[in-house]
PDB file of C-alpha atoms in Angstrom:
ATOM      1  CA  MET A  49       0.000   0.000   0.000  1.00 97.00           C
ATOM      2  CA  LYS A  50       1.378   3.411  -0.931  1.00 98.00           C
ATOM      3  CA  VAL A  51       0.714   6.336   1.403  1.00 98.00           C
ATOM      4  CA  MET A  52       1.009  10.053   0.674  1.00 98.00           C
ATOM      5  CA  SER A  53       0.964  13.085   2.973  1.00 98.00           C
ATOM      6  CA  PHE A  54       0.410  16.421   1.243  1.00 98.00           C
ATOM      7  CA  ASN A  55      -0.171  19.933   2.560  1.00 98.00           C
ATOM      8  CA  THR A  56      -1.969  21.591  -0.367  1.00 98.00           C
ATOM      9  CA  GLN A  57      -2.124  25.147   1.050  1.00 98.00           C
ATOM     10  CA  HIS A  58      -5.838  25.146   0.102  1.00 97.00           C
ATOM     11  CA  CYS A  59      -4.939  23.964  -3.422  1.00 98.00           C
ATOM     12  CA  LEU A  60      -2.975  27.139  -4.134  1.00 98.00           C
ATOM     13  CA  ASN A  61      -0.566  26.806  -7.060  1.00 98.00           C
ATOM     14  CA  TYR A  62       2.747  27.781  -5.454  1.00 98.00           C
ATOM     15  CA  ILE A  63       4.157  29.362  -8.610  1.00 97.00           C
ATOM     16  CA  GLU A  64       1.070  30.980 -10.157  1.00 97.00           C
ATOM     17  CA  ARG A  65      -0.567  31.886  -6.818  1.00 96.00           C
ATOM     18  CA  LYS A  66      -4.077  30.820  -7.768  1.00 97.00           C
ATOM     19  CA  ILE A  67      -6.393  27.969  -6.800  1.00 97.00           C
ATOM     20  CA  ASP A  68      -5.422  25.088  -9.078  1.00 98.00           C
ATOM     21  CA  PHE A  69      -7.133  21.755  -8.536  1.00 98.00           C
ATOM     22  CA  GLN A  70      -5.564  20.203 -11.601  1.00 98.00           C
ATOM     23  CA  ILE A  71      -1.969  20.673 -10.465  1.00 98.00           C
ATOM     24  CA  MET A  72      -2.807  19.159  -7.069  1.00 98.00           C
ATOM     25  CA  ALA A  73      -4.593  16.222  -8.679  1.00 98.00           C
ATOM     26  CA  ASP A  74      -1.662  15.709 -11.056  1.00 98.00           C
ATOM     27  CA  ALA A  75       0.732  15.631  -8.098  1.00 98.00           C
ATOM     28  CA  ILE A  76      -1.411  13.034  -6.340  1.00 98.00           C
ATOM     29  CA  ARG A  77      -1.735  10.875  -9.449  1.00 97.00           C
ATOM     30  CA  LYS A  78       2.002  11.104 -10.117  1.00 98.00           C
ATOM     31  CA  CYS A  79       2.708   9.702  -6.670  1.00 98.00           C
ATOM     32  CA  ASP A  80       0.203   6.874  -7.351  1.00 96.00           C
ATOM     33  CA  ALA A  81      -0.813   6.548  -3.702  1.00 97.00           C
ATOM     34  CA  ASP A  82      -3.591   4.344  -2.359  1.00 98.00           C
ATOM     35  CA  ILE A  83      -4.365   6.737   0.488  1.00 98.00           C
ATOM     36  CA  VAL A  84      -3.635  10.460   0.769  1.00 98.00           C
ATOM     37  CA  GLY A  85      -3.701  12.670   3.857  1.00 98.00           C
ATOM     38  CA  LEU A  86      -4.299  16.327   3.005  1.00 98.00           C
ATOM     39  CA  ASN A  87      -3.671  19.451   5.091  1.00 98.00           C
ATOM     40  CA  GLU A  88      -4.944  23.027   4.709  1.00 98.00           C
ATOM     41  CA  MET A  89      -8.065  22.143   2.764  1.00 98.00           C
ATOM     42  CA  ARG A  90     -11.144  24.333   2.368  1.00 97.00           C
ATOM     43  CA  GLY A  91     -14.794  23.370   2.436  1.00 97.00           C
ATOM     44  CA  ASP A  92     -17.969  25.020   1.123  1.00 94.00           C
ATOM     45  CA  GLY A  93     -18.354  28.601   2.321  1.00 93.00           C
ATOM     46  CA  THR A  94     -19.559  32.067   1.403  1.00 92.00           C
ATOM     47  CA  HIS A  95     -16.544  33.041  -0.719  1.00 90.00           C
ATOM     48  CA  PRO A  96     -16.215  31.695  -4.307  1.00 89.00           C
ATOM     49  CA  GLU A  97     -12.820  30.180  -3.446  1.00 89.00           C
ATOM     50  CA  TYR A  98     -14.296  28.240  -0.511  1.00 93.00           C
ATOM     51  CA  THR A  99     -15.635  25.174  -2.271  1.00 95.00           C
ATOM     52  CA  ALA A 100     -15.744  21.420  -1.622  1.00 97.00           C
ATOM     53  CA  GLN A 101     -12.053  20.986  -2.404  1.00 98.00           C
ATOM     54  CA  THR A 102     -11.844  17.401  -1.140  1.00 98.00           C
ATOM     55  CA  GLU A 103     -14.713  16.305  -3.354  1.00 98.00           C
ATOM     56  CA  LYS A 104     -13.116  18.065  -6.330  1.00 98.00           C
ATOM     57  CA  LEU A 105      -9.783  16.279  -5.834  1.00 98.00           C
ATOM     58  CA  SER A 106     -11.660  13.012  -5.426  1.00 98.00           C
ATOM     59  CA  GLU A 107     -13.283  13.548  -8.829  1.00 98.00           C
ATOM     60  CA  LEU A 108     -10.021  14.504 -10.543  1.00 98.00           C
ATOM     61  CA  THR A 109      -7.966  11.663  -9.060  1.00 98.00           C
ATOM     62  CA  GLY A 110     -10.582   8.916  -9.244  1.00 97.00           C
ATOM     63  CA  MET A 111     -10.172   8.239  -5.517  1.00 98.00           C
ATOM     64  CA  ASP A 112     -13.821   7.698  -4.711  1.00 96.00           C
ATOM     65  CA  ASN A 113     -13.556   7.481  -0.915  1.00 98.00           C
ATOM     66  CA  TYR A 114     -12.991  10.801   0.820  1.00 98.00           C
ATOM     67  CA  PHE A 115     -13.664  12.842   3.940  1.00 98.00           C
ATOM     68  CA  PHE A 116     -13.170  16.474   4.955  1.00 98.00           C
ATOM     69  CA  ALA A 117     -12.518  17.216   8.640  1.00 98.00           C
ATOM     70  CA  LYS A 118     -13.152  20.835   9.605  1.00 98.00           C
ATOM     71  CA  ALA A 119     -10.711  22.206  12.149  1.00 98.00           C
ATOM     72  CA  ILE A 120     -11.844  25.820  12.174  1.00 97.00           C
ATOM     73  CA  GLU A 121     -14.537  28.048  10.676  1.00 95.00           C
ATOM     74  CA  LEU A 122     -12.946  31.103   9.077  1.00 94.00           C
ATOM     75  CA  SER A 123     -14.831  34.195   7.932  1.00 91.00           C
ATOM     76  CA  HIS A 124     -15.362  32.754   4.446  1.00 94.00           C
ATOM     77  CA  GLY A 125     -15.782  29.075   5.291  1.00 94.00           C
ATOM     78  CA  PRO A 126     -14.342  25.906   6.888  1.00 97.00           C
ATOM     79  CA  TYR A 127     -10.681  24.896   6.903  1.00 97.00           C
ATOM     80  CA  GLY A 128      -9.045  21.647   7.965  1.00 98.00           C
ATOM     81  CA  ASN A 129      -7.682  18.257   6.983  1.00 98.00           C
ATOM     82  CA  ALA A 130      -8.923  15.748   4.446  1.00 98.00           C
ATOM     83  CA  PHE A 131      -8.458  12.191   3.284  1.00 98.00           C
ATOM     84  CA  LEU A 132      -8.623  10.464  -0.108  1.00 98.00           C
ATOM     85  CA  SER A 133      -8.577   6.694  -0.481  1.00 98.00           C
ATOM     86  CA  LYS A 134      -8.835   4.003  -3.107  1.00 98.00           C
ATOM     87  CA  ILE A 135      -9.744   1.662  -0.246  1.00 98.00           C
ATOM     88  CA  PRO A 136     -13.288   1.859   1.162  1.00 98.00           C
ATOM     89  CA  ILE A 137     -13.651   3.708   4.466  1.00 98.00           C
ATOM     90  CA  ILE A 138     -15.471   1.728   7.152  1.00 98.00           C
ATOM     91  CA  ARG A 139     -15.777   4.570   9.644  1.00 97.00           C
ATOM     92  CA  VAL A 140     -14.323   8.023  10.081  1.00 98.00           C
ATOM     93  CA  GLU A 141     -14.372  10.727  12.746  1.00 97.00           C
ATOM     94  CA  ASN A 142     -13.161  14.267  13.279  1.00 98.00           C
ATOM     95  CA  ILE A 143     -11.473  14.617  16.677  1.00 98.00           C
ATOM     96  CA  PRO A 144     -10.819  18.145  17.992  1.00 98.00           C
ATOM     97  CA  ILE A 145      -7.388  18.914  19.420  1.00 98.00           C
ATOM     98  CA  PRO A 146      -7.913  20.989  22.585  1.00 98.00           C
ATOM     99  CA  ASP A 147      -6.727  24.584  22.430  1.00 97.00           C
ATOM    100  CA  PRO A 148      -4.166  25.443  25.125  1.00 97.00           C
ATOM    101  CA  ASN A 149      -5.772  27.215  28.061  1.00 94.00           C
ATOM    102  CA  PRO A 150      -4.137  29.480  28.976  1.00 94.00           C
ATOM    103  CA  LYS A 151      -1.998  30.087  25.900  1.00 94.00           C
ATOM    104  CA  LYS A 152       1.664  30.238  26.907  1.00 94.00           C
ATOM    105  CA  TYR A 153       3.140  32.058  23.926  1.00 95.00           C
ATOM    106  CA  SER A 154       2.597  35.242  21.935  1.00 94.00           C
ATOM    107  CA  GLY A 155       2.548  33.548  18.517  1.00 92.00           C
ATOM    108  CA  TYR A 156      -0.366  32.785  16.201  1.00 96.00           C
ATOM    109  CA  TYR A 157      -2.804  30.162  17.502  1.00 97.00           C
ATOM    110  CA  GLU A 158      -5.298  28.160  15.458  1.00 97.00           C
ATOM    111  CA  THR A 159      -7.674  25.381  16.450  1.00 98.00           C
ATOM    112  CA  ARG A 160      -6.611  22.029  14.983  1.00 98.00           C
ATOM    113  CA  CYS A 161      -8.133  18.581  14.560  1.00 98.00           C
ATOM    114  CA  LEU A 162      -7.263  14.925  14.035  1.00 98.00           C
ATOM    115  CA  LEU A 163      -8.954  12.981  11.242  1.00 98.00           C
ATOM    116  CA  LYS A 164      -9.274   9.276  12.097  1.00 98.00           C
ATOM    117  CA  ALA A 165     -10.365   6.748   9.457  1.00 98.00           C
ATOM    118  CA  VAL A 166     -10.622   2.975   9.607  1.00 98.00           C
ATOM    119  CA  LEU A 167     -10.309   1.274   6.219  1.00 98.00           C
ATOM    120  CA  GLU A 168     -11.771  -1.925   4.846  1.00 98.00           C
ATOM    121  CA  ASN A 169      -8.322  -3.579   4.952  1.00 97.00           C
ATOM    122  CA  GLY A 170      -8.092  -3.008   8.721  1.00 97.00           C
ATOM    123  CA  VAL A 171      -5.702  -0.047   8.599  1.00 98.00           C
ATOM    124  CA  THR A 172      -6.357   2.938  10.869  1.00 98.00           C
ATOM    125  CA  VAL A 173      -5.254   6.270   9.381  1.00 98.00           C
ATOM    126  CA  LEU A 174      -4.662   9.457  11.356  1.00 98.00           C
ATOM    127  CA  VAL A 175      -4.195  12.793   9.568  1.00 98.00           C
ATOM    128  CA  SER A 176      -3.356  16.047  11.341  1.00 98.00           C
ATOM    129  CA  HIS A 177      -1.756  19.462  11.002  1.00 98.00           C
ATOM    130  CA  PHE A 178      -0.090  20.575  14.221  1.00 98.00           C
ATOM    131  CA  GLY A 179      -0.049  24.172  15.432  1.00 98.00           C
ATOM    132  CA  LEU A 180       2.932  26.508  15.521  1.00 98.00           C
ATOM    133  CA  ASN A 181       3.365  26.868  19.283  1.00 98.00           C
ATOM    134  CA  ARG A 182       4.814  24.290  21.646  1.00 98.00           C
ATOM    135  CA  ASP A 183       1.701  24.026  23.829  1.00 98.00           C
ATOM    136  CA  GLU A 184      -0.443  23.443  20.719  1.00 98.00           C
ATOM    137  CA  GLN A 185       1.977  20.786  19.493  1.00 98.00           C
ATOM    138  CA  GLU A 186       2.035  19.037  22.872  1.00 98.00           C
ATOM    139  CA  ASN A 187      -1.784  18.920  22.877  1.00 98.00           C
ATOM    140  CA  ALA A 188      -1.702  17.501  19.340  1.00 98.00           C
ATOM    141  CA  VAL A 189       0.733  14.746  20.340  1.00 98.00           C
ATOM    142  CA  LYS A 190      -1.419  13.872  23.361  1.00 98.00           C
ATOM    143  CA  THR A 191      -4.518  13.634  21.140  1.00 98.00           C
ATOM    144  CA  VAL A 192      -2.640  11.456  18.643  1.00 98.00           C
ATOM    145  CA  LEU A 193      -1.439   9.075  21.368  1.00 98.00           C
ATOM    146  CA  GLU A 194      -4.986   8.737  22.707  1.00 98.00           C
ATOM    147  CA  ASN A 195      -6.204   7.649  19.263  1.00 98.00           C
ATOM    148  CA  LEU A 196      -3.429   5.380  18.000  1.00 97.00           C
ATOM    149  CA  ALA A 197      -4.433   1.882  17.011  1.00 95.00           C
ATOM    150  CA  GLU A 198      -2.066  -0.761  18.379  1.00 88.00           C
ATOM    151  CA  GLU A 199      -1.936  -2.549  15.012  1.00 96.00           C
ATOM    152  CA  LYS A 200      -1.942  -1.427  11.367  1.00 98.00           C
ATOM    153  CA  CYS A 201      -1.840   2.294  12.099  1.00 98.00           C
ATOM    154  CA  VAL A 202      -0.595   5.135   9.878  1.00 98.00           C
ATOM    155  CA  LEU A 203      -0.101   8.697  11.126  1.00 98.00           C
ATOM    156  CA  MET A 204       0.713  11.520   8.720  1.00 98.00           C
ATOM    157  CA  GLY A 205       0.648  15.246   8.198  1.00 98.00           C
ATOM    158  CA  ASP A 206       2.405  18.568   8.506  1.00 98.00           C
ATOM    159  CA  PHE A 207       3.559  18.686  12.129  1.00 98.00           C
ATOM    160  CA  ASN A 208       5.432  22.011  11.980  1.00 98.00           C
ATOM    161  CA  LEU A 209       8.303  20.322  13.834  1.00 98.00           C
ATOM    162  CA  LEU A 210      11.846  19.434  12.826  1.00 97.00           C
ATOM    163  CA  PRO A 211      12.866  15.765  13.104  1.00 97.00           C
ATOM    164  CA  ASP A 212      15.029  16.320  16.193  1.00 96.00           C
ATOM    165  CA  SER A 213      12.213  17.926  18.205  1.00 98.00           C
ATOM    166  CA  ASP A 214      11.707  16.403  21.640  1.00 98.00           C
ATOM    167  CA  ILE A 215       7.960  16.932  21.198  1.00 98.00           C
ATOM    168  CA  LEU A 216       7.929  14.017  18.737  1.00 98.00           C
ATOM    169  CA  LEU A 217       9.606  11.582  21.156  1.00 98.00           C
ATOM    170  CA  PRO A 218       6.336  10.089  22.542  1.00 98.00           C
ATOM    171  CA  ILE A 219       5.250   9.300  18.970  1.00 98.00           C
ATOM    172  CA  ARG A 220       8.660   7.846  18.131  1.00 98.00           C
ATOM    173  CA  GLU A 221       8.365   5.533  21.137  1.00 97.00           C
ATOM    174  CA  ARG A 222       5.148   4.070  19.707  1.00 97.00           C
ATOM    175  CA  MET A 223       5.731   4.206  15.950  1.00 98.00           C
ATOM    176  CA  LYS A 224       8.331   3.993  13.179  1.00 97.00           C
ATOM    177  CA  ASP A 225       9.300   7.059  11.153  1.00 98.00           C
ATOM    178  CA  THR A 226       9.258   6.238   7.439  1.00 98.00           C
ATOM    179  CA  ALA A 227      11.827   9.032   6.967  1.00 97.00           C
ATOM    180  CA  ASP A 228      14.432   6.489   8.089  1.00 96.00           C
ATOM    181  CA  PHE A 229      13.998   5.026   4.597  1.00 96.00           C
ATOM    182  CA  LEU A 230      14.513   8.286   2.713  1.00 96.00           C
ATOM    183  CA  LYS A 231      17.552   8.370   0.460  1.00 88.00           C
ATOM    184  CA  ASP A 232      18.457  11.377  -1.689  1.00 83.00           C
ATOM    185  CA  ARG A 233      15.640  13.777  -0.806  1.00 84.00           C
ATOM    186  CA  THR A 234      14.976  14.427   2.856  1.00 93.00           C
ATOM    187  CA  LEU A 235      13.484  17.960   3.007  1.00 97.00           C
ATOM    188  CA  SER A 236       9.881  18.960   2.321  1.00 98.00           C
ATOM    189  CA  PHE A 237       9.452  22.747   2.683  1.00 98.00           C
ATOM    190  CA  PRO A 238       9.356  25.075   0.800  1.00 98.00           C
ATOM    191  CA  SER A 239       8.719  23.017  -2.296  1.00 98.00           C
ATOM    192  CA  ASP A 240      10.909  24.958  -4.742  1.00 97.00           C
ATOM    193  CA  LYS A 241      14.015  25.090  -2.532  1.00 97.00           C
ATOM    194  CA  PRO A 242      13.369  22.985   0.582  1.00 97.00           C
ATOM    195  CA  ASP A 243      15.471  23.738   3.642  1.00 97.00           C
ATOM    196  CA  ARG A 244      13.604  21.761   6.318  1.00 97.00           C
ATOM    197  CA  LYS A 245      11.481  18.673   6.917  1.00 98.00           C
ATOM    198  CA  ILE A 246       8.186  19.256   8.707  1.00 98.00           C
ATOM    199  CA  ASP A 247       5.994  16.632   6.978  1.00 98.00           C
ATOM    200  CA  TYR A 248       5.792  13.084   8.330  1.00 98.00           C
ATOM    201  CA  ILE A 249       4.495   9.561   7.858  1.00 98.00           C
ATOM    202  CA  PHE A 250       4.705   7.320  10.934  1.00 98.00           C
ATOM    203  CA  VAL A 251       3.552   3.688  11.022  1.00 98.00           C
ATOM    204  CA  SER A 252       2.943   1.127  13.750  1.00 98.00           C
ATOM    205  CA  HIS A 253       5.684  -1.440  14.314  1.00 97.00           C
ATOM    206  CA  ASP A 254       3.770  -4.275  12.648  1.00 97.00           C
ATOM    207  CA  ILE A 255       3.886  -2.466   9.270  1.00 98.00           C
ATOM    208  CA  GLU A 256       6.916  -3.049   7.053  1.00 98.00           C
ATOM    209  CA  VAL A 257       8.301   0.061   5.356  1.00 98.00           C
ATOM    210  CA  ILE A 258       9.588  -0.799   1.886  1.00 98.00           C
ATOM    211  CA  SER A 259      10.678   2.697   0.837  1.00 97.00           C
ATOM    212  CA  ALA A 260       9.956   6.393   1.314  1.00 98.00           C
ATOM    213  CA  ASP A 261      10.394   9.513  -0.764  1.00 97.00           C
ATOM    214  CA  ILE A 262       9.832  13.263  -0.881  1.00 98.00           C
ATOM    215  CA  PRO A 263       9.482  13.716  -4.646  1.00 97.00           C
ATOM    216  CA  PRO A 264      10.571  17.076  -6.124  1.00 97.00           C
ATOM    217  CA  ILE A 265       7.054  18.145  -7.042  1.00 98.00           C
ATOM    218  CA  VAL A 266       6.297  21.872  -6.954  1.00 98.00           C
ATOM    219  CA  ALA A 267       2.544  22.181  -6.774  1.00 98.00           C
ATOM    220  CA  SER A 268       1.791  23.434  -3.270  1.00 98.00           C
ATOM    221  CA  ASP A 269       4.278  25.156  -0.960  1.00 98.00           C
ATOM    222  CA  HIS A 270       5.050  21.707   0.506  1.00 98.00           C
ATOM    223  CA  ARG A 271       6.454  18.734  -1.334  1.00 98.00           C
ATOM    224  CA  PRO A 272       4.479  15.532  -0.869  1.00 98.00           C
ATOM    225  CA  HIS A 273       5.876  12.799   1.372  1.00 98.00           C
ATOM    226  CA  THR A 274       5.264   9.188   0.302  1.00 98.00           C
ATOM    227  CA  ALA A 275       5.924   5.725   1.694  1.00 98.00           C
ATOM    228  CA  ASP A 276       5.496   2.229   0.266  1.00 98.00           C
ATOM    229  CA  LEU A 277       4.239  -0.121   2.955  1.00 98.00           C
ATOM    230  CA  ASN A 278       3.697  -3.826   3.329  1.00 97.00           C
ATOM    231  CA  ILE A 279       0.577  -4.210   5.480  1.00 91.00           C
TER     232      ILE A 279
END
């Protein structure tokens, strides 16, 4: 099974700076993934650019199983994570990540969520986009740990953390980082000239990682992260 994590920046073409569903769909098809976790996706809203983006990518990629998980309602419409799958979804839920209270830092805060899907083949998939502040990230890790499946579990998304962050240690104790199988390309952001890795695919220990890649695709501001798995 091939897995893909992709922050689409609400399907904004990184070079042309316009909403471009086709370039995002082309990136997904090029990676030929069976399941795709998406970050920074919009839903239907009051502004013309707030449309059912997940449904549109489902149509363009032929991945008939999909779900949009709203994290926050912005002035023009909903924003959050999404999931595309060639494998039927048995059940899916949108789990809120608690906002820090009180907030410990002066930076930008945004409510986040965890998308949790159970597939017909028995795999549990978790998709999230962590916040920018440490207390947000710690709450996200706690929420992830509370929802991990002990077997056949995949966790992916933009975590806004570098690989050596101590915040990721509790996840590393429970799961394998597919980045250990990366070869030539190990950075994911920004897509044109990446200088850091903040996108991840973790798997439970019973899943064999065959290979992993961060292909040099410039569609969004993030490069996609992929992993070939033996379930």
